[in-house]
């Protein structure tokens, strides 16, 4: 047990909410004080068991936390009684009974979350011509003959070669123990799945007695925050079901580098991160096949995309080499693997295709998004950016294509923001501020009405107003700038306190209160700084690619990913998150990475297309570029210190530049007083 101290730091995942609490505080009380809603229906008596949590153990460098199950007080009599009667798993505790003794990272399982994260990764509508590597062939073979001493498997293979026209078929060894049983059950008529992709040998991967009508494929986008999975009919190319879930690896670190650091400091825990993501995928598969009345064994092919760290962790590869220059990938080319070797609960013979990675921090998800949006087929200069904890950027056209990544961190997803949370019911997702009164109105996830509309007060009680998510943070900072509450340098203007009581002193700076309905939600100076750092990193990465491409002009901006699709393009540009462009040239393209994964699943031609394209993309490492810092400093301003943004100014009236405002203690512009000697 850690040494006794009066206060302990607790981080709740997957919400990312955190706080400091007196030793002895029940975990359930700590969760509720932060707006982390853990289900409990027995009033904290340890009877219902709904408030289960687990402790993530190990060293978390980013949080400066050493988390251990020993940092919770021992089980109470009520908890022991529940464990005896209801079989409480060894790694679970009841948060109403468990008291805090030291620093903790707590994982709230999905079944205990009353305000679950909204996973916004649907299957985008896109017609995909099916040309799957998997084909079905039904044959009838003769019964065994003592005068023809050929094995059943060999006779079946020869019959399939003749019927399919595919030569040199091989049989997946996993099928050998079942061949005779299946042949006899089908009365010598069977359907075989043949997998043939590129130059690899054609293989019989599955067998069914009689005739088999439909088989499926799985396309998965493993994001650092969410996992999206799509079930597709391999014969007609239709997506028949989609499901999403939070990435359970969040409990090991919110952003990519936190997880790399966690593995570096806790190398024995690498299998835990791999198992967590594979278990989540297997759970999604169960939901997908349940939606259409299919079986896991009906899934014969799968494609996976993800950023390089997710790619490596899914495959069980240590990602530590990605944590520093030269950011070496263990494997970057496309991979063909067997699902059973990855612990995936699909058909025993199912194959897995991993799309290629572009560079050390530009992964298979960026490759899939590039495949989906195909900027390499257009004359327009197109910027494709997936805004996440690590922004992946592709810029160019049919003449030349460049790619880079920028470490934006988790601020855009609600982490590192004082009232921030992930997208879940109760989170503010839209906000407008009246320029005259400085009064806000907002919209929360789970309620259709805005806060100033009839019916809002009655309906909001069901979800509460618990925090502000990524799209809400973008709009809040941009609206504060447009209303004159903050300067172009991102400093909250304390002089505005004379006009609105919502502008409040906060130490040496000021804050702006949006709501106070049970949980106070304010934008602090530190929140604005976090957003500035994140957006400046992204913008500087884009500017570097523009420098390399030799053009300041961009025809189209495509915002990929769940977060990118929910950003209002106007506010993204006001903030300076994206470069100047005609507003009608900016669009959200949804889960482009998932679309690319589905394209590669359903059509082998797309696999060859992205494999060839990736080799032509020029990779720019932002960390090694000397101009990155200059672009970054300029991009800290709103929208930018030097770039004029003519298209934006034609569409939006931007405020005049202000002198640096006073801080809460009367000093100008946040400058510190000089100490007198």
XYZ file of C-alpha atoms in Angstrom:
677
model
C 0.000 0.000 0.000
C 1.182 3.513 -0.738
C 2.220 5.797 2.051
C -0.707 7.458 3.814
C -1.638 10.944 2.632
C -4.595 13.252 3.141
C -5.608 13.634 -0.507
C -5.623 11.242 -3.448
C -5.969 11.835 -7.172
C -8.591 9.757 -8.982
C -9.117 9.509 -12.747
C -12.295 7.885 -14.071
C -12.265 6.196 -17.477
C -13.630 6.199 -20.127
C -15.061 9.648 -19.295
C -11.638 11.133 -18.511
C -13.050 13.071 -15.532
C -10.587 13.532 -12.677
C -10.351 15.108 -9.256
C -8.621 15.129 -5.878
C -10.427 13.680 -2.866
C -9.851 13.221 0.868
C -8.700 9.752 1.842
C -11.709 7.748 2.980
C -14.097 9.108 0.329
C -16.314 6.374 -1.160
C -15.590 5.984 -4.868
C -19.257 6.378 -5.776
C -19.345 9.795 -4.068
C -16.180 10.844 -5.900
C -17.649 9.752 -9.240
C -20.884 11.628 -8.701
C -19.134 14.807 -7.588
C -17.354 14.846 -10.966
C -20.486 14.107 -12.979
C -19.324 10.528 -13.678
C -22.628 8.689 -13.531
C -22.284 5.179 -12.164
C -25.508 3.251 -11.849
C -26.715 2.530 -8.298
C -30.293 1.721 -7.318
C -29.906 0.580 -3.711
C -28.816 3.867 -2.181
C -25.239 2.753 -1.667
C -26.058 -0.212 0.568
C -24.056 -2.738 -1.475
C -27.160 -4.716 -2.464
C -27.841 -4.028 -6.160
C -24.287 -4.510 -7.442
C -24.886 -2.022 -10.266
C -22.018 0.277 -9.253
C -19.163 -2.102 -10.064
C -15.794 -0.664 -11.060
C -12.286 -1.999 -11.581
C -8.864 -0.548 -10.840
C -6.328 -0.116 -13.632
C -2.993 -1.000 -12.091
C 0.438 0.348 -12.949
C 2.323 3.598 -13.460
C 0.554 6.316 -15.470
C 3.237 8.834 -16.377
C 0.943 11.474 -17.839
C -1.144 11.608 -14.675
C 1.880 11.082 -12.420
C -0.113 8.312 -10.770
C 0.873 4.912 -9.444
C -2.503 3.159 -9.407
C -3.076 -0.018 -7.442
C -6.001 -2.036 -6.124
C -4.327 -1.667 -2.738
C -5.202 2.023 -2.889
C -8.783 1.049 -2.023
C -9.802 0.065 1.493
C -10.657 -3.571 2.024
C -14.086 -5.001 1.285
C -16.860 -4.142 3.733
C -19.190 -6.759 5.191
C -21.877 -5.690 2.691
C -19.447 -6.096 -0.209
C -18.299 -9.521 1.007
C -21.912 -10.605 1.350
C -22.701 -9.454 -2.192
C -19.607 -11.261 -3.540
C -20.697 -14.504 -1.884
C -24.279 -14.292 -3.111
C -23.760 -12.846 -6.591
C -20.237 -13.958 -7.545
C -18.506 -10.554 -7.872
C -15.552 -10.924 -10.319
C -12.108 -10.808 -8.698
C -11.146 -7.604 -10.522
C -14.365 -5.730 -9.585
C -15.309 -3.673 -6.532
C -18.563 -2.021 -5.504
C -17.882 1.709 -5.728
C -20.417 2.508 -3.003
C -18.404 0.393 -0.551
C -14.817 0.958 -1.754
C -13.081 3.887 -0.055
C -10.153 5.800 -1.496
C -6.773 5.377 0.203
C -4.408 6.512 -2.568
C -4.092 7.564 -6.203
C -6.268 5.580 -8.598
C -7.198 5.140 -12.241
C -10.712 3.691 -12.223
C -12.408 1.932 -15.124
C -16.197 2.188 -15.138
C -17.433 -0.848 -17.115
C -20.001 -0.192 -19.822
C -22.705 -2.010 -17.853
C -22.295 0.431 -14.936
C -22.445 3.650 -16.950
C -25.796 5.412 -16.856
C -24.519 8.118 -19.221
C -22.688 6.035 -21.775
C -20.503 7.587 -24.399
C -22.209 8.188 -27.721
C -20.205 6.339 -30.371
C -20.701 8.366 -33.538
C -19.240 6.076 -36.175
C -22.046 4.923 -38.415
C -21.579 3.253 -41.792
C -21.596 6.018 -44.397
C -23.789 5.401 -47.443
C -21.485 4.325 -50.259
C -22.129 1.852 -53.047
C -19.275 -0.663 -53.175
C -19.086 -3.109 -56.084
C -18.531 -6.540 -54.488
C -15.428 -8.446 -55.550
C -14.642 -10.287 -52.341
C -11.653 -12.602 -51.899
C -14.201 -15.117 -50.589
C -16.336 -17.133 -53.015
C -18.824 -19.912 -52.302
C -18.888 -23.093 -54.379
C -21.343 -25.954 -53.873
C -20.374 -29.417 -55.134
C -21.597 -32.986 -54.861
C -18.978 -35.732 -54.804
C -19.262 -39.475 -55.135
C -19.345 -41.643 -52.070
C -16.095 -43.429 -51.150
C -15.175 -46.406 -53.290
C -12.898 -49.203 -52.103
C -11.538 -49.412 -55.641
C -10.552 -45.712 -55.657
C -8.419 -45.232 -52.536
C -8.521 -41.458 -52.415
C -9.135 -39.513 -49.233
C -12.387 -37.635 -48.840
C -10.576 -34.294 -48.479
C -8.581 -34.908 -51.648
C -11.647 -35.855 -53.686
C -13.434 -32.776 -52.367
C -10.540 -30.517 -53.274
C -10.406 -31.906 -56.829
C -14.178 -31.438 -57.256
C -13.917 -27.835 -56.049
C -11.057 -27.102 -58.468
C -13.168 -28.390 -61.340
C -16.287 -26.479 -60.283
C -14.614 -23.168 -59.427
C -11.929 -23.111 -62.103
C -9.332 -22.294 -59.431
C -6.234 -24.468 -59.592
C -3.914 -25.649 -56.838
C -6.421 -25.304 -54.028
C -5.180 -25.985 -50.525
C -7.269 -26.976 -47.524
C -6.964 -25.032 -44.291
C -5.511 -27.579 -41.825
C -8.151 -26.620 -39.251
C -10.791 -28.220 -41.509
C -9.191 -31.663 -41.725
C -10.814 -33.098 -38.558
C -14.277 -32.041 -39.786
C -14.271 -32.907 -43.502
C -15.703 -36.399 -43.239
C -18.414 -35.422 -40.763
C -19.560 -32.487 -42.939
C -19.595 -34.576 -46.131
C -21.749 -37.252 -44.572
C -24.080 -34.759 -42.897
C -24.647 -33.124 -46.281
C -25.088 -36.485 -47.980
C -21.999 -35.738 -50.070
C -23.149 -32.243 -51.064
C -21.233 -29.421 -49.411
C -20.609 -25.712 -49.836
C -17.026 -24.515 -49.561
C -15.689 -21.017 -48.987
C -12.584 -20.386 -51.092
C -10.304 -17.499 -50.160
C -8.165 -16.082 -52.978
C -6.533 -12.675 -52.580
C -3.798 -11.476 -54.919
C -0.845 -13.779 -55.460
C -1.463 -15.833 -52.312
C -2.503 -19.482 -52.849
C -6.232 -20.128 -52.940
C -7.406 -21.844 -49.769
C -10.570 -23.676 -48.748
C -11.327 -21.934 -45.453
C -14.810 -23.168 -44.480
C -17.240 -26.012 -45.232
C -20.968 -26.466 -44.662
C -23.178 -29.486 -45.340
C -25.599 -28.852 -48.206
C -26.000 -25.399 -49.696
C -24.896 -22.186 -47.939
C -26.581 -18.960 -49.002
C -24.959 -16.039 -47.175
C -21.585 -15.341 -45.612
C -20.314 -12.159 -44.050
C -17.277 -9.995 -43.608
C -16.221 -7.689 -40.784
C -14.734 -4.197 -41.211
C -13.321 -2.604 -38.047
C -11.925 0.852 -37.343
C -9.953 0.744 -34.087
C -9.785 4.319 -32.850
C -7.931 5.400 -29.743
C -11.261 6.481 -28.212
C -13.886 4.364 -29.983
C -14.102 1.155 -31.978
C -16.568 0.889 -34.864
C -17.428 -2.423 -36.522
C -19.518 -3.125 -39.622
C -20.960 -6.440 -40.767
C -21.207 -6.775 -44.549
C -22.740 -9.366 -46.834
C -19.856 -10.570 -48.990
C -22.121 -11.583 -51.884
C -24.003 -8.327 -52.479
C -21.754 -5.814 -50.698
C -24.426 -4.482 -48.369
C -23.621 -3.363 -44.833
C -26.234 -5.185 -42.766
C -25.319 -3.977 -39.267
C -23.000 -1.523 -37.511
C -22.005 -1.302 -33.860
C -19.632 0.850 -31.839
C -18.141 0.909 -28.373
C -15.617 2.809 -26.307
C -12.056 1.553 -26.652
C -11.396 -0.061 -23.250
C -7.700 0.803 -23.584
C -8.678 4.293 -22.422
C -8.135 3.099 -18.868
C -4.438 2.680 -19.680
C -4.143 6.216 -21.091
C -6.381 8.713 -22.864
C -4.084 9.488 -25.759
C -1.668 7.415 -27.806
C 1.533 8.521 -26.137
C 0.031 7.847 -22.714
C -0.532 4.243 -23.735
C 2.942 3.945 -25.211
C 4.320 5.364 -21.961
C 2.190 2.940 -19.941
C 3.624 -0.049 -21.829
C 7.130 1.384 -21.474
C 6.732 1.686 -17.704
C 4.720 -1.538 -17.320
C 6.055 -3.894 -20.043
C 4.344 -6.942 -18.533
C 0.972 -5.240 -19.126
C 1.219 -5.260 -22.953
C -0.937 -8.412 -23.206
C -3.607 -6.644 -21.125
C -3.923 -3.826 -23.675
C -4.076 -6.332 -26.536
C -6.658 -8.488 -24.769
C -8.789 -5.449 -23.903
C -9.211 -4.378 -27.528
C -9.702 -7.924 -28.848
C -12.328 -8.642 -26.189
C -14.167 -5.439 -27.150
C -14.141 -6.471 -30.824
C -15.411 -9.948 -29.985
C -18.236 -8.384 -27.982
C -19.143 -6.179 -30.965
C -19.153 -9.241 -33.232
C -21.690 -10.872 -30.933
C -23.981 -7.835 -31.264
C -23.529 -7.648 -35.039
C -24.431 -11.263 -35.782
C -27.281 -11.063 -33.278
C -28.734 -8.144 -35.236
C -29.157 -10.261 -38.383
C -29.677 -13.715 -36.904
C -26.322 -14.985 -38.124
C -23.565 -16.970 -36.395
C -19.977 -15.996 -35.664
C -18.961 -18.863 -37.941
C -20.654 -17.057 -40.841
C -17.922 -14.390 -40.804
C -15.150 -15.469 -43.187
C -13.132 -12.313 -43.838
C -12.201 -9.183 -41.888
C -10.374 -5.917 -42.478
C -8.887 -3.738 -39.760
C -7.656 -0.157 -39.714
C -6.236 1.989 -36.959
C -3.473 4.435 -36.206
C -0.005 2.896 -35.800
C -0.230 2.532 -32.012
C -3.671 0.894 -32.214
C -2.425 -1.267 -35.126
C 0.504 -2.521 -33.043
C -1.439 -3.043 -29.816
C -4.161 -5.008 -31.634
C -1.498 -7.267 -33.128
C 0.264 -7.650 -29.781
C 3.323 -5.675 -30.919
C 5.170 -3.511 -28.395
C 4.540 0.113 -29.508
C 7.442 1.662 -27.583
C 9.490 2.266 -30.760
C 6.694 4.579 -31.945
C 7.250 6.775 -28.894
C 10.380 8.494 -30.192
C 12.383 9.249 -33.342
C 12.671 7.650 -35.849
C 9.151 6.371 -34.934
C 9.845 2.945 -36.399
C 6.917 0.710 -37.311
C 7.335 -3.018 -36.761
C 5.404 -3.543 -40.013
C 3.970 -0.999 -42.426
C 2.852 -3.032 -45.465
C -0.549 -4.683 -45.689
C -0.772 -7.938 -43.750
C -2.753 -11.124 -44.388
C -3.360 -13.048 -41.158
C -5.598 -15.737 -39.685
C -8.344 -14.588 -37.353
C -7.798 -17.504 -34.975
C -4.202 -16.399 -34.393
C -5.502 -13.032 -33.180
C -8.002 -14.476 -30.733
C -10.961 -13.346 -32.838
C -14.151 -15.359 -32.407
C -15.069 -15.743 -36.079
C -15.111 -18.757 -38.392
C -12.083 -20.936 -37.624
C -10.772 -20.370 -41.154
C -11.536 -16.622 -41.323
C -8.822 -14.389 -42.753
C -7.803 -10.903 -41.640
C -6.480 -8.155 -43.914
C -4.684 -5.266 -42.201
C -4.523 -2.188 -44.419
C -1.033 -0.651 -44.793
C 0.253 2.152 -42.569
C 1.585 5.297 -44.228
C 4.248 6.297 -41.671
C 5.208 6.110 -37.995
C 2.291 8.253 -36.896
C 0.076 8.124 -39.983
C -1.627 4.795 -39.867
C -3.899 2.387 -41.657
C -6.885 4.544 -40.669
C -5.436 7.461 -42.648
C -4.760 5.085 -45.537
C -8.372 3.887 -45.399
C -9.699 7.464 -45.301
C -7.480 8.282 -48.291
C -8.920 5.289 -50.136
C -12.446 6.407 -49.302
C -12.054 10.048 -50.370
C -9.506 9.417 -53.189
C -7.808 12.853 -53.342
C -5.270 11.160 -55.629
C -7.977 11.002 -58.326
C -8.868 14.722 -58.260
C -7.296 17.898 -59.638
C -8.554 19.889 -56.628
C -6.061 20.538 -53.847
C -7.756 18.628 -51.043
C -7.001 18.602 -47.336
C -8.192 15.451 -45.591
C -7.847 15.557 -41.824
C -8.992 13.121 -39.160
C -9.253 15.120 -35.949
C -8.598 12.924 -32.937
C -6.078 12.591 -30.134
C -3.520 12.418 -32.927
C -4.560 14.344 -36.039
C -3.656 12.610 -39.295
C -3.358 14.921 -42.290
C -3.278 14.179 -46.027
C -2.889 17.018 -48.550
C -2.644 17.086 -52.321
C -4.258 15.951 -55.537
C -3.659 13.636 -58.472
C -0.211 15.157 -59.055
C 1.233 14.768 -55.577
C 0.091 13.616 -52.151
C 1.702 14.323 -48.768
C 0.884 13.086 -45.267
C 1.791 14.006 -41.702
C 0.452 13.778 -38.178
C 0.177 16.322 -35.392
C -0.075 15.583 -31.664
C -3.306 17.406 -30.857
C -3.893 15.449 -27.637
C -7.282 14.622 -26.124
C -8.522 18.206 -25.583
C -10.889 18.042 -28.568
C -12.524 14.980 -27.021
C -13.209 16.627 -23.680
C -10.148 15.537 -21.728
C -7.839 18.179 -20.227
C -10.834 20.552 -20.153
C -12.110 21.485 -16.685
C -15.757 20.693 -17.519
C -14.908 18.445 -20.449
C -16.310 14.996 -21.057
C -16.711 12.583 -23.909
C -19.826 12.719 -26.053
C -22.572 11.294 -23.830
C -26.101 12.283 -22.807
C -25.914 15.490 -20.785
C -22.863 16.882 -22.586
C -23.160 20.331 -24.176
C -22.539 19.863 -27.907
C -23.684 23.219 -29.341
C -23.486 26.772 -27.960
C -24.282 30.309 -29.078
C -23.440 33.534 -27.204
C -25.429 36.735 -27.686
C -22.984 39.525 -28.598
C -25.066 42.159 -26.814
C -26.029 40.435 -23.570
C -23.185 37.848 -23.499
C -25.811 35.282 -22.471
C -25.300 31.726 -23.750
C -27.791 29.227 -25.075
C -26.809 25.642 -25.643
C -27.903 22.198 -26.728
C -27.077 18.990 -24.876
C -26.855 15.438 -26.182
C -30.091 13.610 -25.439
C -32.401 16.664 -25.619
C -33.734 18.035 -28.909
C -34.516 21.534 -27.636
C -32.009 24.332 -27.050
C -31.676 25.637 -23.497
C -33.813 28.728 -24.237
C -36.657 26.774 -25.868
C -39.882 25.556 -24.300
C -39.631 22.019 -23.008
C -35.890 22.068 -22.363
C -36.123 22.371 -18.556
C -38.503 19.425 -18.307
C -36.575 17.128 -20.635
C -33.051 17.958 -19.418
C -33.826 16.422 -16.023
C -33.537 12.976 -17.603
C -29.890 13.481 -18.594
C -28.697 16.548 -16.660
C -26.175 19.076 -17.900
C -22.995 17.260 -16.958
C -20.170 18.760 -19.018
C -19.075 19.869 -22.455
C -17.853 17.587 -25.246
C -15.479 18.255 -28.141
C -17.832 19.937 -30.608
C -19.195 22.085 -27.769
C -15.719 23.196 -26.726
C -14.875 24.268 -30.281
C -18.053 26.326 -30.521
C -17.690 27.774 -27.009
C -14.193 29.154 -27.639
C -15.076 30.397 -31.133
C -18.275 32.064 -29.882
C -16.404 33.679 -26.984
C -13.981 35.141 -29.517
C -16.770 36.382 -31.807
C -18.572 37.936 -28.818
C -15.432 39.766 -27.709
C -15.023 37.759 -24.519
C -11.525 36.681 -25.483
C -8.806 38.355 -27.505
C -7.134 36.948 -30.594
C -4.406 35.712 -28.250
C -6.955 33.641 -26.344
C -7.014 35.723 -23.160
C -10.376 36.120 -21.405
C -11.042 39.861 -21.163
C -11.733 40.680 -17.512
C -13.187 44.054 -18.498
C -16.223 42.150 -19.807
C -17.140 41.349 -16.188
C -18.700 44.821 -16.086
C -21.149 43.684 -18.777
C -21.910 40.161 -17.551
C -21.797 38.348 -14.223
C -20.875 35.226 -16.185
C -17.332 36.598 -16.513
C -15.857 35.760 -13.124
C -12.423 36.154 -11.488
C -10.531 32.899 -11.252
C -7.181 33.412 -9.548
C -5.119 35.724 -11.742
C -7.363 35.098 -14.751
C -11.078 34.994 -15.540
C -13.606 32.345 -16.499
C -16.926 32.346 -18.362
C -19.835 30.425 -16.845
C -22.083 28.628 -19.343
C -24.369 26.737 -16.974
C -24.859 25.856 -13.336
C -27.596 23.230 -13.274
C -26.323 20.871 -10.607
C -22.816 20.886 -12.093
C -21.111 24.215 -12.793
C -19.805 24.355 -16.355
C -17.380 27.162 -17.047
C -14.693 27.823 -19.602
C -11.455 28.593 -17.778
C -8.382 30.334 -19.116
C -6.555 26.993 -18.913
C -9.267 25.388 -21.063
C -8.789 27.968 -23.805
C -5.039 27.439 -23.647
C -5.505 23.667 -24.062
C -7.666 24.231 -27.147
C -5.150 26.720 -28.542
C -2.304 24.233 -28.142
C -4.296 21.473 -29.817
C -5.533 23.536 -32.758
C -2.114 25.152 -33.264
C -0.490 21.719 -33.514
C -2.980 20.668 -36.184
C -2.758 23.921 -38.138
C 1.046 23.934 -38.042
C 1.061 20.418 -39.472
C -1.184 21.530 -42.323
C 1.016 24.581 -42.991
C 4.098 22.368 -43.243
C 2.382 20.238 -45.879
C 1.345 23.390 -47.755
C 4.970 24.574 -47.666
C 6.152 21.232 -49.073
C 3.424 21.199 -51.716
C 4.244 24.791 -52.649
C 0.731 26.215 -52.482
C -1.147 28.410 -49.980
C -4.409 27.563 -51.772
C -6.765 24.771 -50.736
C -9.872 23.917 -52.762
C -11.510 21.479 -50.381
C -11.254 20.578 -46.708
C -12.665 17.207 -45.684
C -13.080 16.557 -41.968
C -13.077 12.836 -41.242
C -13.911 10.915 -38.114
C -16.790 11.210 -35.682
C -15.477 14.432 -34.139
C -14.711 16.035 -37.495
C -18.201 15.278 -38.729
C -19.819 17.049 -35.774
C -17.726 20.232 -36.004
C -19.445 23.214 -37.581
C -17.012 24.239 -40.390
C -17.530 27.932 -39.661
C -16.486 27.586 -36.031
C -13.558 25.332 -36.936
C -12.275 28.081 -39.215
C -12.979 30.895 -36.723
C -10.916 28.977 -34.216
C -8.136 28.503 -36.757
C -8.372 24.750 -36.531
C -8.357 24.466 -40.333
C -6.896 26.806 -42.978
C -8.894 29.356 -44.946
C -11.111 27.947 -47.663
C -14.497 28.756 -49.151
C -16.935 27.626 -46.461
C -18.925 25.587 -48.972
C -15.694 23.720 -49.723
C -15.505 22.416 -46.149
C -17.434 19.259 -45.341
C -17.589 16.435 -42.860
C -17.092 13.067 -44.523
C -18.058 10.896 -41.578
C -16.166 7.768 -40.663
C -14.023 7.741 -43.797
C -11.610 5.260 -42.217
C -14.471 2.828 -41.640
C -15.677 3.354 -45.202
C -12.200 2.590 -46.516
C -12.100 -0.553 -44.383
C -15.432 -1.674 -45.892
C -14.181 -0.943 -49.407
C -11.097 -3.108 -48.829
C -13.243 -5.829 -47.277
C -15.664 -6.074 -50.166
C -13.440 -5.495 -53.178
C -9.931 -6.842 -53.699
C -9.241 -4.126 -56.262
C -9.352 -1.501 -53.512
C -6.724 -3.451 -51.561
C -4.309 -3.233 -54.466
C -5.266 0.427 -55.026
C -4.393 1.551 -51.492
C -1.274 -0.638 -51.360
C 0.013 1.111 -54.495
C -1.114 4.580 -53.372
C 0.571 4.379 -49.967
C 3.936 3.883 -51.675
C 3.501 7.167 -53.564
C 2.531 9.318 -50.551
C 5.332 11.547 -49.261
C 5.632 11.386 -45.495
C 6.564 14.545 -43.571
C 7.696 14.191 -39.959
C 6.495 17.373 -38.258
C 8.703 16.882 -35.204
C 11.817 17.175 -37.353
C 10.769 20.220 -39.411
C 12.410 23.511 -38.293
C 9.442 25.661 -39.436
C 6.939 23.748 -37.325
C 7.560 25.939 -34.266
C 7.114 29.157 -36.242
C 3.818 27.943 -37.707
C 2.752 26.707 -34.281
C 3.334 30.068 -32.578
C 1.399 31.926 -35.288
C -1.435 29.404 -35.043
C -1.897 30.022 -31.313
C -3.796 33.226 -32.213
C -7.455 33.229 -33.254
C -7.779 32.441 -36.057
C -4.084 33.071 -36.849
C -1.438 35.707 -36.187
C -0.312 36.121 -39.821
C -2.675 34.285 -42.169
C -5.443 36.673 -43.354
C -8.352 34.198 -43.845
C -10.053 36.192 -46.638
C -12.769 33.588 -47.278
C -13.688 33.508 -43.595
C -13.740 37.307 -43.279
C -16.067 37.520 -46.273
C -18.537 35.224 -44.502
C -18.097 36.134 -40.826
C -17.529 39.446 -39.078
C -14.438 38.911 -36.974
C -13.818 41.195 -33.972
C -11.257 43.987 -34.039
C -7.957 43.284 -32.360
C -7.882 44.204 -28.670
C -5.072 45.370 -26.492
C -4.035 42.736 -23.960
C -6.688 42.843 -21.224
C -6.111 43.080 -17.534
C -5.907 39.965 -15.400
C -7.985 39.476 -12.274
C -5.306 41.069 -10.097
C -5.043 44.174 -12.261
C -1.935 43.299 -14.252
C -1.983 43.708 -18.041
C -2.084 40.756 -20.379
C -1.185 38.062 -17.912
C 2.330 39.428 -17.433
C 3.707 38.650 -14.011
C 4.746 41.371 -11.643
C 8.466 41.827 -11.359
C 9.798 40.874 -7.997
C 11.499 43.676 -6.213
C 14.911 42.886 -4.963
